[in-house]
PDB file of C-alpha atoms in Angstrom:
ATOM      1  CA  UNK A   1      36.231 -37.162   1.409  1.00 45.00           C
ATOM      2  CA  UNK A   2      36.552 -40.697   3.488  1.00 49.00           C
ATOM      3  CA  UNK A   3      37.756 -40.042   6.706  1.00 57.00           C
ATOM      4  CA  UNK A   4      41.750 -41.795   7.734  1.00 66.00           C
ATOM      5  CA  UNK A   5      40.880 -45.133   8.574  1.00 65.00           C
ATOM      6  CA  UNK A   6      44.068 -44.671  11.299  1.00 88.00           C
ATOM      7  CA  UNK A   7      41.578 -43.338  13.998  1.00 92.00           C
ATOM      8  CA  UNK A   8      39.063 -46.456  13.721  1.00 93.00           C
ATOM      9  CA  UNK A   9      41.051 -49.187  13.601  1.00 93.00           C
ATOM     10  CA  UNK A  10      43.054 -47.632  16.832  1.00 96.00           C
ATOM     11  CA  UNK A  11      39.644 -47.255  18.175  1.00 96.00           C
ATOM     12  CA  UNK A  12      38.739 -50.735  17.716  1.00 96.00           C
ATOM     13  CA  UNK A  13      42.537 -51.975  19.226  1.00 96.00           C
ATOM     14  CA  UNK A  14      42.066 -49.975  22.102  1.00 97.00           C
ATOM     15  CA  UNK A  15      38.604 -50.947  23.225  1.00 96.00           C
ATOM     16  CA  UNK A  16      38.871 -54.720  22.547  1.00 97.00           C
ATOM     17  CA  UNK A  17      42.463 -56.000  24.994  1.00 95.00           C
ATOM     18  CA  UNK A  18      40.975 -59.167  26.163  1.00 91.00           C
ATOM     19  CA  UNK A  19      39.940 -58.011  29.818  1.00 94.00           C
ATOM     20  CA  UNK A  20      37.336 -55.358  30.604  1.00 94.00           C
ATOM     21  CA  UNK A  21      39.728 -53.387  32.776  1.00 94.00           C
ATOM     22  CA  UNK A  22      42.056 -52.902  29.819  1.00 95.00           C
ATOM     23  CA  UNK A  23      39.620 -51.609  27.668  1.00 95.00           C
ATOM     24  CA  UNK A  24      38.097 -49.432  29.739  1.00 94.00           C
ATOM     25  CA  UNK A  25      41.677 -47.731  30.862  1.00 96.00           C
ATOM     26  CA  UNK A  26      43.428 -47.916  27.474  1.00 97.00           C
ATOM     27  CA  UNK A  27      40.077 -47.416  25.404  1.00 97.00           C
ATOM     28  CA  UNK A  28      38.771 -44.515  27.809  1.00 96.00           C
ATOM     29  CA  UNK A  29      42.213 -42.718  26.929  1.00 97.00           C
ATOM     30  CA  UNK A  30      42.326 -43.330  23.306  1.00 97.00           C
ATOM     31  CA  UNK A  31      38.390 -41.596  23.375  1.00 96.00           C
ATOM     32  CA  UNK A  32      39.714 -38.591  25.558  1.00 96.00           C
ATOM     33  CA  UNK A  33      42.553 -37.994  23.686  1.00 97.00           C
ATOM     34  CA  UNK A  34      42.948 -38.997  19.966  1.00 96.00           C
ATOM     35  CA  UNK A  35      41.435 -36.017  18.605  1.00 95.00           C
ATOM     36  CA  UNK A  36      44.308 -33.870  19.283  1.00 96.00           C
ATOM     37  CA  UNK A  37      46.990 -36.530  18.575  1.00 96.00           C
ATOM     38  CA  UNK A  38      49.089 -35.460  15.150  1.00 95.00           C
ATOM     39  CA  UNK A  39      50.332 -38.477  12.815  1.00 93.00           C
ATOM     40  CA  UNK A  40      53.381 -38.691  15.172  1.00 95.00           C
ATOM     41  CA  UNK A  41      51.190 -39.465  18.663  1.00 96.00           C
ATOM     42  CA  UNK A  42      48.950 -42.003  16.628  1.00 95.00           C
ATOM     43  CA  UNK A  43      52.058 -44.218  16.054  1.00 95.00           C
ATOM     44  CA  UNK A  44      53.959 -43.712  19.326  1.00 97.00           C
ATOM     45  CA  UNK A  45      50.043 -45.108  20.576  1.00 97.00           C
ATOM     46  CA  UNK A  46      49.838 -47.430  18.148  1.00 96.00           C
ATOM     47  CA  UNK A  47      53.297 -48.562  18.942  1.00 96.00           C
ATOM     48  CA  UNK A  48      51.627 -48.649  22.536  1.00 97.00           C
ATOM     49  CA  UNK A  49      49.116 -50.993  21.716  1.00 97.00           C
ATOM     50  CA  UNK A  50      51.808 -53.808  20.810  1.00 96.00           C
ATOM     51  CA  UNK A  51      52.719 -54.046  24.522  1.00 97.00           C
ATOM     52  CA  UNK A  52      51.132 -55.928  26.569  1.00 97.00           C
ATOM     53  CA  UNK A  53      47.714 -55.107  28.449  1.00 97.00           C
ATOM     54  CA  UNK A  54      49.169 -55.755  31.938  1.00 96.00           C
ATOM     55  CA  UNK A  55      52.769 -53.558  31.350  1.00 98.00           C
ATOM     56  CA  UNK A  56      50.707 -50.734  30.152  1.00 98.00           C
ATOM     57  CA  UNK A  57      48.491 -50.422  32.851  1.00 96.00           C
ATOM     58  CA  UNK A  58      51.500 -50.826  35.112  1.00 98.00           C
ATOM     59  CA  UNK A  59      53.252 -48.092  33.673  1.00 98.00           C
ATOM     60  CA  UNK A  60      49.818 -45.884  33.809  1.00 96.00           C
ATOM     61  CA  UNK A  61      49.346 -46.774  37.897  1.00 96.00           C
ATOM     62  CA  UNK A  62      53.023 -46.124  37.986  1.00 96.00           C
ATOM     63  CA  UNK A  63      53.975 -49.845  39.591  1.00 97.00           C
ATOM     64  CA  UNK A  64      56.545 -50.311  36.394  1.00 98.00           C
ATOM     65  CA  UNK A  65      59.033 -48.044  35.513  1.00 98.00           C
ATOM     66  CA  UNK A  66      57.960 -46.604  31.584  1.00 98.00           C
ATOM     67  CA  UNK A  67      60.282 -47.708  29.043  1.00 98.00           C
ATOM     68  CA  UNK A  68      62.198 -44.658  27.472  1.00 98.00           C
ATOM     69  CA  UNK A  69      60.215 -44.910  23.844  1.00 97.00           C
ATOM     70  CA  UNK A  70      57.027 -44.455  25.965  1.00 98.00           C
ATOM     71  CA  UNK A  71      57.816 -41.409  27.923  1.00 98.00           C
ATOM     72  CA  UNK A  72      56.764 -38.291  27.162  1.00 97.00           C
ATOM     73  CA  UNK A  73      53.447 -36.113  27.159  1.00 97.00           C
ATOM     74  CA  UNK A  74      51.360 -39.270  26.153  1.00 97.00           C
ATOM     75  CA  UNK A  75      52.272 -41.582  29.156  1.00 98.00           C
ATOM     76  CA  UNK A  76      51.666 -38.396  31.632  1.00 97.00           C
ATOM     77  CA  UNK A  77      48.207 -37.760  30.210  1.00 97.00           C
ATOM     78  CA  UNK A  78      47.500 -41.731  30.669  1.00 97.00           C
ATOM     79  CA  UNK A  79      48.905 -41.634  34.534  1.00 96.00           C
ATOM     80  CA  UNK A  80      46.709 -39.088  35.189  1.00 95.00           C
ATOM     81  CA  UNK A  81      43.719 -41.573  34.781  1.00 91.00           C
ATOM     82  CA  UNK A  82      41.156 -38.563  34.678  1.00 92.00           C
ATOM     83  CA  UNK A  83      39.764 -40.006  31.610  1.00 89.00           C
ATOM     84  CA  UNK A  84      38.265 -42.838  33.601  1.00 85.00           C
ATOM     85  CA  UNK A  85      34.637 -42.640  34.928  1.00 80.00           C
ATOM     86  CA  UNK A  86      33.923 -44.484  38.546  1.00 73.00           C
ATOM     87  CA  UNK A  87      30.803 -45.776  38.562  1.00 71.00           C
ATOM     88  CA  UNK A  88      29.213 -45.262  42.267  1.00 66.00           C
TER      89      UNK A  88
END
């Protein structure tokens, strides 16, 4: 059985934004988290994805307000930017 292409192709949307900072934060979460996602999470994230870079990652460092559609279990897991390794 061929595996859902859904989870690749998110994959590949997360990890290539345009700037390195936006891959690694928006990237890093998709890795941590899309395993347990249902159908219903992989839209609301791919819905995510159409936003852009900078708005995201002002709504995950908390300097935006989150639009309504985006609030929710999702957006808390992505504030808590424990999915992000510092290199030292």
């Amino acid at each position: 059985m061929l595996e859902d292409p859904t989870p690749k192709r998110l994959r590949w949307r997360a990890h290539h934004r345009g700037t390195k900072e936006a891959d690694r934060m928006i990237g890093g979460f998709f890795d941590a988290h899309h395993q347990q996602w249902n159908a219903q999470e992989m839209a609301l994230f791919e819905a995510l994805l159409e936003e852009q870079d900078v708005d995201i990652m002002a709504w995950a460092i908390g300097t935006q307000t989150v639009p309504e559609r985006f609030q929710g279990a999702m957006m808390t897991a992505m504030q808590r930017l424990d999915y992000l390794p510092i290199d030292r």
